[in-house]
Coordinates of C-alpha atoms and ligand atoms in Angstrom, one line a residue:
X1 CA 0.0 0.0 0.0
X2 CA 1.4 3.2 -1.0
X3 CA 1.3 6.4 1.4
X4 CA -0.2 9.5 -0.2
X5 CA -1.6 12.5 1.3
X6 CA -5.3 12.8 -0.8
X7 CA -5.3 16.6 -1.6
X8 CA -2.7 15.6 -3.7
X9 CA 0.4 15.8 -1.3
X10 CA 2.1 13.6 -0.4
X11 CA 3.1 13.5 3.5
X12 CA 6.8 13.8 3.6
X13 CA 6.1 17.5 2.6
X14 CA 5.8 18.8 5.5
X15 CA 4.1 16.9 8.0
X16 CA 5.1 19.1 11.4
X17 CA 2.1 19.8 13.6
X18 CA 1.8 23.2 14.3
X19 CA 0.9 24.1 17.9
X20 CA -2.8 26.2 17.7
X21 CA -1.9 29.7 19.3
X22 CA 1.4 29.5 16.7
X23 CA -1.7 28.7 14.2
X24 CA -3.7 31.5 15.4
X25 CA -0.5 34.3 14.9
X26 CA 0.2 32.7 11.0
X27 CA -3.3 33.0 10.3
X28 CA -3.2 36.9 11.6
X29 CA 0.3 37.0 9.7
X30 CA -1.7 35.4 6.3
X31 CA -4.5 37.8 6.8
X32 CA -2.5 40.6 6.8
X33 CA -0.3 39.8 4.0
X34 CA -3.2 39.2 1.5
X35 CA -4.9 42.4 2.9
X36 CA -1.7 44.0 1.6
X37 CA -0.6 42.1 -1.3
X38 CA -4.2 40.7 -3.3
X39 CA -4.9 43.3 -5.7
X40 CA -8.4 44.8 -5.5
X41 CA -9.5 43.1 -9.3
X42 CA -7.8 39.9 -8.1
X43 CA -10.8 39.6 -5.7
X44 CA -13.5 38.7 -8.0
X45 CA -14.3 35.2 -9.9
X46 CA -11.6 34.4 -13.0
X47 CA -13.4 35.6 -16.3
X48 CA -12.6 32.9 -18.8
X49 CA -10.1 35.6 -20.8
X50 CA -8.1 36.1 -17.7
X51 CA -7.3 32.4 -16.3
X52 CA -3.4 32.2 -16.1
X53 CA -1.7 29.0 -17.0
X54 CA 1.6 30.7 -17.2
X55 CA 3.9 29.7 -19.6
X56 CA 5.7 31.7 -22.5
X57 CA 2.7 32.0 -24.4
X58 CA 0.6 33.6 -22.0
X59 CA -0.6 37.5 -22.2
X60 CA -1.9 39.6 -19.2
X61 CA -4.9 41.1 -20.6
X62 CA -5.4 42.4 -16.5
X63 CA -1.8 43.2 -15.6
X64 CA -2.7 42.9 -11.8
X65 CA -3.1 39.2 -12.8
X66 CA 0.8 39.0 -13.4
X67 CA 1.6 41.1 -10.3
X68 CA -0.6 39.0 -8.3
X69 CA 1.6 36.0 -10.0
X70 CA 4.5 37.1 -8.9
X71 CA 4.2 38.4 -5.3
X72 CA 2.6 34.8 -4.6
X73 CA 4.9 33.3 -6.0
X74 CA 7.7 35.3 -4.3
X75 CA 6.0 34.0 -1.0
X76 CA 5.8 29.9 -2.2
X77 CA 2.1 30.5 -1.8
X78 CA 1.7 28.8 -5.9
X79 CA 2.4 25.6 -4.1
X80 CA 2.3 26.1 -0.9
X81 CA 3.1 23.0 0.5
X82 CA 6.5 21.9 -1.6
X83 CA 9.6 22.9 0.0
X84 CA 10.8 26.0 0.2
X85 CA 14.1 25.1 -2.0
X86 CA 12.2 24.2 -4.7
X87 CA 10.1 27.4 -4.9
X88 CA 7.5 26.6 -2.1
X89 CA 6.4 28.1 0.6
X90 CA 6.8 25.0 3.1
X91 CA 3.6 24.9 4.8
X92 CA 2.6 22.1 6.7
X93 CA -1.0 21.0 6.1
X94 CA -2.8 23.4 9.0
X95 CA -1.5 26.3 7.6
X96 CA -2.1 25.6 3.6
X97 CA -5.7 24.9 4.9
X98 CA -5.3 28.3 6.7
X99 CA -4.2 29.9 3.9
X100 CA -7.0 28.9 1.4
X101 CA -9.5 29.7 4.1
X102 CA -8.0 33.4 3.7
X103 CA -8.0 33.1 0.4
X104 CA -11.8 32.0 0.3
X105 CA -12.6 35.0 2.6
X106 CA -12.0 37.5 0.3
X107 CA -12.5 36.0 -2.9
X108 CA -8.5 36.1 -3.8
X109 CA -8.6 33.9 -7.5
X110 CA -6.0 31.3 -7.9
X111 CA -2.6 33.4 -9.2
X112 CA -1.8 29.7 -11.3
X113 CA -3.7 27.3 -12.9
X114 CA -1.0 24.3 -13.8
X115 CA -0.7 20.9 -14.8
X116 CA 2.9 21.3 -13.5
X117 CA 2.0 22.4 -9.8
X118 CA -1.4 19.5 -10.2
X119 CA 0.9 16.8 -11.5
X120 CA 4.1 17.0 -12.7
X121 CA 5.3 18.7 -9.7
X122 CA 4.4 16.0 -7.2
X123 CA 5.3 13.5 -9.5
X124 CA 9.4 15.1 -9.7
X125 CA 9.4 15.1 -5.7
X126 CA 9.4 11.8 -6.0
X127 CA 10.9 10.8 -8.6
X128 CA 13.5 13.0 -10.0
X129 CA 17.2 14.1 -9.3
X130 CA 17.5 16.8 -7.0
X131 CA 19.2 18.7 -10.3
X132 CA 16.3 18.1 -12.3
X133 CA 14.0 19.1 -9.2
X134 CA 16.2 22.1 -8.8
X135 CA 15.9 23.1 -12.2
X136 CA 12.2 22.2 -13.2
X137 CA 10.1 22.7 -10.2
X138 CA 10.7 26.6 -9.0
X139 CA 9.9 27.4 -12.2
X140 CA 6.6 25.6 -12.1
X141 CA 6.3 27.6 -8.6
X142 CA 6.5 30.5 -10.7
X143 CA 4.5 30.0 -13.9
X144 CA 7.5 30.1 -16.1
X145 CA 6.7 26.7 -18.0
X146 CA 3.5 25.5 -18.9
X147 CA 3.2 21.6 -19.7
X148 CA 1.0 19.2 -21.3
X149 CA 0.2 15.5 -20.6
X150 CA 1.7 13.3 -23.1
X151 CA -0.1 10.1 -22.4
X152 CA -2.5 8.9 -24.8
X153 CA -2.1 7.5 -28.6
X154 CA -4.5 6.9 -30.9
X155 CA -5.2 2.9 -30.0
X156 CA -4.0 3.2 -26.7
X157 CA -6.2 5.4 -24.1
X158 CA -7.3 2.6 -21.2
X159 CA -4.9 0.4 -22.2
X160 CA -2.3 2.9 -21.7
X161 CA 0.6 0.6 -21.3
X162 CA 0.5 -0.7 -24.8
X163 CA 1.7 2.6 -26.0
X164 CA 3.9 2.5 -29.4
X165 CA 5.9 6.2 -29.0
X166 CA 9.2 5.1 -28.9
X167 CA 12.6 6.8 -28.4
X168 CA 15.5 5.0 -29.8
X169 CA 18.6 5.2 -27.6
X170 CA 21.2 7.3 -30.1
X171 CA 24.6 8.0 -27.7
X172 CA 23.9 11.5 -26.3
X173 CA 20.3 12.0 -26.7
X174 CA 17.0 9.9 -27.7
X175 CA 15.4 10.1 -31.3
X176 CA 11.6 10.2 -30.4
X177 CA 9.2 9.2 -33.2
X178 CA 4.9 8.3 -33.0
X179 CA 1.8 10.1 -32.3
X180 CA -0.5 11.1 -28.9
X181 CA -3.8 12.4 -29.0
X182 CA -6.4 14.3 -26.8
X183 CA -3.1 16.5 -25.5
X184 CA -4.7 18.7 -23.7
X185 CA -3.6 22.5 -24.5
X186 CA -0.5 20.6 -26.7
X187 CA -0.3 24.0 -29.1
X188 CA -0.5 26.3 -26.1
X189 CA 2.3 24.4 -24.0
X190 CA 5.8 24.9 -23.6
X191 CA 7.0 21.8 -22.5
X192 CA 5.5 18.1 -22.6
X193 CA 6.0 15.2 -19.7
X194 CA 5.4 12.3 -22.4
X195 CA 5.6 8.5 -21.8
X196 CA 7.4 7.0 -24.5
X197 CA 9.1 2.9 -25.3
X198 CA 12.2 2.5 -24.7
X199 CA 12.5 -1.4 -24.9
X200 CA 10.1 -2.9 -27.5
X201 CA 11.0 -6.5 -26.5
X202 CA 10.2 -6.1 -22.8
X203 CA 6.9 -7.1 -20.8
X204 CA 4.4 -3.2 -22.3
X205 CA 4.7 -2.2 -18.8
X206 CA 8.3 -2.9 -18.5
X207 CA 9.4 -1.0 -21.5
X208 CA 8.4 2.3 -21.1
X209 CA 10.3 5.3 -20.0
X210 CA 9.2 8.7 -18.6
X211 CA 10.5 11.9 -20.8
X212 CA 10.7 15.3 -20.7
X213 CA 11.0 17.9 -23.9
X214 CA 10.5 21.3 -25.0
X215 CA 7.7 21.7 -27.7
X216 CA 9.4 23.8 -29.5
X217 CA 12.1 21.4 -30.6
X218 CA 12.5 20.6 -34.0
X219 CA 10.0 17.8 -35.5
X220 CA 6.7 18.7 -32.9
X221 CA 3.8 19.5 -34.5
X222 CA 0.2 19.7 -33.3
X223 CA -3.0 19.5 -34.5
X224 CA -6.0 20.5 -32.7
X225 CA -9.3 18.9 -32.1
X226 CA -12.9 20.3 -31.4
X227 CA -15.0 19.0 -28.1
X228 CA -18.4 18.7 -28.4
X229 CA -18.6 21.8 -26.5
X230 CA -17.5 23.4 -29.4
X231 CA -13.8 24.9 -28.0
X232 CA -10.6 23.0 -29.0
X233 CA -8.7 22.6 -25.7
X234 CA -6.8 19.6 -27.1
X235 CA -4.7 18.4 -29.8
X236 CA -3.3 15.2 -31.7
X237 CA 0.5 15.7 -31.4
X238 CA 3.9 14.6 -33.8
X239 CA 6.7 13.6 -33.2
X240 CA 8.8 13.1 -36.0
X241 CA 12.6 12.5 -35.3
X242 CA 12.5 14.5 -31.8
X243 CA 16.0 15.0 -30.4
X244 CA 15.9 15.2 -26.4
X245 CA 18.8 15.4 -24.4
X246 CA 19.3 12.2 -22.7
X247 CA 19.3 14.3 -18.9
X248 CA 16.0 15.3 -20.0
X249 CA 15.2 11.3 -18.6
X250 CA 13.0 11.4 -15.3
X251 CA 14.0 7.9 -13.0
X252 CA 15.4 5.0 -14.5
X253 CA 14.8 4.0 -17.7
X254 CA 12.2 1.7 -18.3
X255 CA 10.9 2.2 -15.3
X256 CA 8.2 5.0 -16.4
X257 CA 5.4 3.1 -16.1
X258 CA 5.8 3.3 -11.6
X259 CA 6.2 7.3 -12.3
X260 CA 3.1 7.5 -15.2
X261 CA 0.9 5.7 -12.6
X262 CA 1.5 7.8 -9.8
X263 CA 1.0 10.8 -11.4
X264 CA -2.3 9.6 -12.8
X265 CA -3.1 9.4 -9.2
X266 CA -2.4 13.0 -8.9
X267 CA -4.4 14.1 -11.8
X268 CA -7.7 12.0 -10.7
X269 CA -7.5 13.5 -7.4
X270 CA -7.2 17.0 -8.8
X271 CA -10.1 16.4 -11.5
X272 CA -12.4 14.5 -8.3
X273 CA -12.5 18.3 -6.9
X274 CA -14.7 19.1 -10.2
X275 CA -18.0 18.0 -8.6
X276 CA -16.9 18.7 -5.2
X277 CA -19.0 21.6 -4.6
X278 CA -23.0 22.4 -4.5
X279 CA -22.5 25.7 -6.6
X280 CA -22.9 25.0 -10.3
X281 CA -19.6 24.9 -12.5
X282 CA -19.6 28.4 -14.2
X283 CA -23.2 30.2 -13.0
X284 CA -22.0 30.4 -9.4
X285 CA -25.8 29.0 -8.2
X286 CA -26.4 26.8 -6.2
X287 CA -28.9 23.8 -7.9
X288 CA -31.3 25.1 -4.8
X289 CA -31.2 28.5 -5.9
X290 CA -31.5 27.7 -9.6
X291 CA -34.2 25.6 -8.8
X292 CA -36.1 28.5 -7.3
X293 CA -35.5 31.2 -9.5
X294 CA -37.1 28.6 -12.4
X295 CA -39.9 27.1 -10.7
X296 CA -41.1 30.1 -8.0
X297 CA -41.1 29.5 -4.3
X298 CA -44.5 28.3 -1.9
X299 CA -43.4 29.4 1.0
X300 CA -40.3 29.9 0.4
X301 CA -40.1 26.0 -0.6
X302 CA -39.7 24.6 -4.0
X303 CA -43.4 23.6 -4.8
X304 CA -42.7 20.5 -6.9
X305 CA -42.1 17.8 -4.0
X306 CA -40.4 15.0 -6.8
X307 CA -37.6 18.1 -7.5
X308 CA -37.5 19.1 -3.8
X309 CA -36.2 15.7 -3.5
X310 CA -34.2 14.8 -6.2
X311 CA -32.4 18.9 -5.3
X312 CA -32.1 17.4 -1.5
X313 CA -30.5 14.2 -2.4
X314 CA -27.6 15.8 -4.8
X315 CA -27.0 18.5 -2.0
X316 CA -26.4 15.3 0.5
X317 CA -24.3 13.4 -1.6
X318 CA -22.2 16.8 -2.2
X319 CA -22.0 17.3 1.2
X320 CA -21.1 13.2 2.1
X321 CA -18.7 13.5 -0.6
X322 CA -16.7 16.4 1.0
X323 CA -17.0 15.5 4.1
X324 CA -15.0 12.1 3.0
X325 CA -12.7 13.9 0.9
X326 CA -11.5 16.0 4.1
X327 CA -12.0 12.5 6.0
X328 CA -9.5 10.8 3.7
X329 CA -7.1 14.4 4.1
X330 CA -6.8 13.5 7.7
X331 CA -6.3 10.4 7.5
X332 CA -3.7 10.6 5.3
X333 CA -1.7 12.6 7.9
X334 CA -1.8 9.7 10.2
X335 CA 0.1 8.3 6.8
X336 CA -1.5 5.5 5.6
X337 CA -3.4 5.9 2.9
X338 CA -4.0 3.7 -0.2
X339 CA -3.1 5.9 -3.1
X340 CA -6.0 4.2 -5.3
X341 CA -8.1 5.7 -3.4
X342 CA -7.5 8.4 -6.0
X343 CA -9.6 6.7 -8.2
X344 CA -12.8 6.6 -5.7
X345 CA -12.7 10.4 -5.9
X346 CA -12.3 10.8 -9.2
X347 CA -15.1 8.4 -10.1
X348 CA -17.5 9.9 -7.8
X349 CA -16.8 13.2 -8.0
X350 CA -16.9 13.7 -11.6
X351 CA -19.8 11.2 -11.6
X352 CA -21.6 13.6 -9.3
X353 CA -20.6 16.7 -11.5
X354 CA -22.3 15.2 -14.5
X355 CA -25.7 14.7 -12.1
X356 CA -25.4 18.0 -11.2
X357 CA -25.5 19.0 -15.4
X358 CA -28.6 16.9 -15.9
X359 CA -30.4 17.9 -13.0
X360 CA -29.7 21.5 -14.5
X361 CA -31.2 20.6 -17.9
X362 CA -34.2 19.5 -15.7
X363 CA -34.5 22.3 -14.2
X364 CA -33.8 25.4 -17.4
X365 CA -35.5 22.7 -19.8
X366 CA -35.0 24.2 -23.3
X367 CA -33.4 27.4 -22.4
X368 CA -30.4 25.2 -21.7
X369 CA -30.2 23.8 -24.9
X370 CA -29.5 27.0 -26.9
X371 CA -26.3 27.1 -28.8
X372 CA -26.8 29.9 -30.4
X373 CA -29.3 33.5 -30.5
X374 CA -31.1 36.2 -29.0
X375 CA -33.6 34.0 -27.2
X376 CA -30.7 33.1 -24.8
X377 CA -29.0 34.6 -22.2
X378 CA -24.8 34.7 -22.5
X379 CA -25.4 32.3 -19.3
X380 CA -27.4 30.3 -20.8
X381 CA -25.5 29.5 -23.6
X382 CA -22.3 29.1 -21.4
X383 CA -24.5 26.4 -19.4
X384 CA -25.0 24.8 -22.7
X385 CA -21.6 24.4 -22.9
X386 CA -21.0 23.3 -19.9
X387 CA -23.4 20.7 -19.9
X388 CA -21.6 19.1 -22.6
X389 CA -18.4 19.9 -21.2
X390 CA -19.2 17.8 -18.2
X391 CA -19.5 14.8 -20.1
X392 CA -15.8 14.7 -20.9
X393 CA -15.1 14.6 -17.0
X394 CA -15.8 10.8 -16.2
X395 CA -13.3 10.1 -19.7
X396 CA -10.5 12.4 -19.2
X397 CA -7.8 11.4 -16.5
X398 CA -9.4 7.9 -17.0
X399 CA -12.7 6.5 -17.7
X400 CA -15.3 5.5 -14.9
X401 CA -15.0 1.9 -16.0
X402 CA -11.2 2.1 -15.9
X403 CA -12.1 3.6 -12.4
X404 CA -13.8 1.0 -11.3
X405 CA -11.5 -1.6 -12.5
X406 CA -8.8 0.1 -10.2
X407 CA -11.0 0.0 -7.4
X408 CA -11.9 -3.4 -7.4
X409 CA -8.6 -4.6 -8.0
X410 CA -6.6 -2.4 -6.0
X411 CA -8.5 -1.1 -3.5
X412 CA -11.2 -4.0 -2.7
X413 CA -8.5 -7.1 -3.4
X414 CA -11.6 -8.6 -6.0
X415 CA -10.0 -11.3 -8.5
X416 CA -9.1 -10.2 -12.1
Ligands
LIG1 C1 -11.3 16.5 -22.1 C2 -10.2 15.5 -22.2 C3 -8.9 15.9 -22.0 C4 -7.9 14.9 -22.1 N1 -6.6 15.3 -22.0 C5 -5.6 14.4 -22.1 C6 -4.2 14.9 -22.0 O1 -3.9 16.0 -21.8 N2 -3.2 14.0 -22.3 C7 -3.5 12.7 -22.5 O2 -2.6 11.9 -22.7 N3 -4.8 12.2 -22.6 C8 -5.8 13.1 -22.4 N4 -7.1 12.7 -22.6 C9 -7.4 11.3 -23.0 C10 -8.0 10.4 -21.9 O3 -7.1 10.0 -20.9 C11 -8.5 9.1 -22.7 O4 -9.6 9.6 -23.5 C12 -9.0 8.1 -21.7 O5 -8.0 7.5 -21.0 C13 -9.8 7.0 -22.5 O6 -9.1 6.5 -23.5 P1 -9.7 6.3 -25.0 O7 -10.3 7.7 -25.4 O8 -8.7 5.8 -25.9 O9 -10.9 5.4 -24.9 P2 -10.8 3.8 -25.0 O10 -9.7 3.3 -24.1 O11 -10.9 3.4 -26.4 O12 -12.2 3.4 -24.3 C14 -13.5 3.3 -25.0 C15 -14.5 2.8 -24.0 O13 -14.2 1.5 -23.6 C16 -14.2 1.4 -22.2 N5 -13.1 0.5 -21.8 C17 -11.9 0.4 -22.3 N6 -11.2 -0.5 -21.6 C18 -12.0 -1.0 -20.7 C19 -11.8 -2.0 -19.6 N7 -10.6 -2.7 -19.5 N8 -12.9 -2.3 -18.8 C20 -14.0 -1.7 -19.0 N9 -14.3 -0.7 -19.9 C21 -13.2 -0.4 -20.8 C22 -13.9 2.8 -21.7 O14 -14.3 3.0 -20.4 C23 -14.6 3.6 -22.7 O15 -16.0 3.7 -22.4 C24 -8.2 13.6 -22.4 C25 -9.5 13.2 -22.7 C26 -10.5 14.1 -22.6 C27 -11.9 13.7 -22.8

């Protein structure tokens, strides 16, 4: 059983208790600083135009959002709990809570949005040399890099560890040639973390190798690909004849498969949070609230008594859900948590975020299936959207049946 912290930490962090007066004087100090620091337009929810994912493509259409950026990230406070030497701040796990109940109090948005802090990050803690974790991670911390995921290939999705990408040892570097697909934000990145084979005659999972390369080198291309939702967020990606610098390797090679699996832990834990909350994905309402502005109140109580009820029950699970999510947080201090628990969350939560879609459309009924016109509201078409986006959340990161397979395997012990 592997240890892992489930907010996506793992526990040799920081795991120092922190007695509760010296709690009480950091959250003062934390207070303080934010009062001084979070720019007045940085207290407001993210406009889609304004999200920052860093990176060396990235513009600052509100230039408080860089400033912002880089005073938290000054601090450590983009990932608060890696260590300080790596561009952290070195919290332990009562003060990062502290810290984002600050946060939450006055509406301060997230400086970073990263697949590097999310994933990579944790996965280089653990696996890389301290050089490579010198070089790459503070400037993660900082937003300087922006990555993609370079996992799946066209016939190889759920059966990941069948994947035919393969970079041929040549002396001083590796030659990378093959194909991925549904990279998400591939022709927006700077860098890719990309599993590749590196034996072709071993066991599929003990051939593969864990890599990391600059997009911009010579023989990446990218082609993107619509979502039903009707944005492109992700790409099929070339590489024809990549050259990448054989210290670009992360852990032994041939040994990417233990590294690709824990990150995917990582990532299904950060993509459970999706359904983790009773406010709706985008409208900020609450399914109660949407549910009375639609229907009218009796008495200040929804009239229909089979929607009262169906509203109650996805409010409960919400609430059951978090509740075990902060449940498992604890517990993982204690350090002994199954890491596949990962999948749980991610199955239920993003389970639960699609319920919380339909129950939507049950509610707006054909106002939220306008795609286009004046007889919607700019809402309305971004629930539309939305909707549709939602489905993608029980595939991406995994399926639901992938999931499941996980769980019964790994977590309940049940026979293949
Ligand atoms: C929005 C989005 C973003 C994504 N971003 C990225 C990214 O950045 N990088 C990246 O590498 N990938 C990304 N993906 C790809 C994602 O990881 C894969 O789509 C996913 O792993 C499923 O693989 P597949 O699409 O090949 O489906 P398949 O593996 O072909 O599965 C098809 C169906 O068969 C079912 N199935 C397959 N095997 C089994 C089994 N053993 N038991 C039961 N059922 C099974 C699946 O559950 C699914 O319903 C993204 C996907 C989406 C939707």
């Amino acid at each position: 059983m592997s240890k892992v912290c489930l907010n996506g930490y793992r526990e040799y962090y920081s795991d120092t208790t922190t007695p509760m007066n010296n709690l009480e004087q950091f959250r003062e100090q934390t207070r303080a600083w934010l009062e001084d620091n979070c720019p007045s337009s940085m207290r407001t929810s993210t406009p889609d135009g304004e999200v920052i994912w860093g990176g060396r493509k990235q513009t600052w259409l509100n230039p408080d959002s860089k400033l912002w950026l880089e005073r938290m990230a000054e601090r450590g406070w983009t990932v608060p709990r890696w260590p300080t030497k790596y561009g952290g701040g070195g919290l332990n796990a009562d003060q990062d809570k502290i810290l984002m109940e600050e946060m939450r109090a006055i509406n301060a948005r997230s400086p970073l949005q990263s697949f590097g802090i999310w994933m990579l990050g944790p996965a280089l803690l653990e696996f890389a040399s301290d050089e490579q974790k010198k070089h790459y991670l503070p400037q993660i911390a900082r937003g300087e890099i922006r990555w993609c995921q370079g996992y799946s290939e066209p016939n190889y999705g759920s059966d990941l560890a069948g994947l035919q990408t393969k970079a041929e040892d040549m002396g001083d570097y590796y030659l990378v040639n093959g194909a991925k697909i549904w990279t998400s934000y591939a022709d927006e990145a700077d860098w890719i973390f990309c599993l590749v084979r590196t034996d072709l005659d071993a066991p599929k999972h003990e051939g593969i190798s864990f890599l990391l390369f600059d997009m911009d080198s010579e023989g990446v291309s990218t082609s993107p690909i619509p979502l039903i939702s009707g944005a492109s967020p992700f790409c099929q990606t070339f590489f024809d004849d990549v050259k990448v610098p054989k210290h670009q390797l992360v852990g032994e090679l041939n040994n990417g498969w233990t590294i690709a699996k824990r990150l995917l832990q990582h990532e299904r834990q950060m993509i459970s949070g999706i359904g983790g909350n009773s406010a709706l994905g985008g409208t900020g309402i609450k399914l109660e609230d949407l549910a009375k502005q639609c229907l009218g109140e009796e008495n200040g109580r929804i009239a229909d008594p089979t929607l009262r009820q169906d509203i109650c029950e996805h409010r409960m699970n919400d609430l059951a859900f978090q509740l075990t999510m902060s449940r498992s947080g604890e517990e993982a201090k204690s350090g002994n948590l199954d890491a596949n628990l990962a999948s749980i969350f991610k199955y239920y939560g993003t389970e639960q975020n699609k319920r919380k879609y339909e129950r939507m459309l049950n509610l707006m009924g054909t106002q939220m299936l306008g795609w286009g016109g004046d007889t919607f509201s700019t809402k309305e078409l971004a629930n539309t959207r939305q909707w549709l986006r939602s489905k993608a959340n029980s595939i991406e990161g995994g399926t639901s049946e992938v999931q499941l397979n996980v769980i019964s395997k790994r977590v309940l012990g049940l026979p293949d």
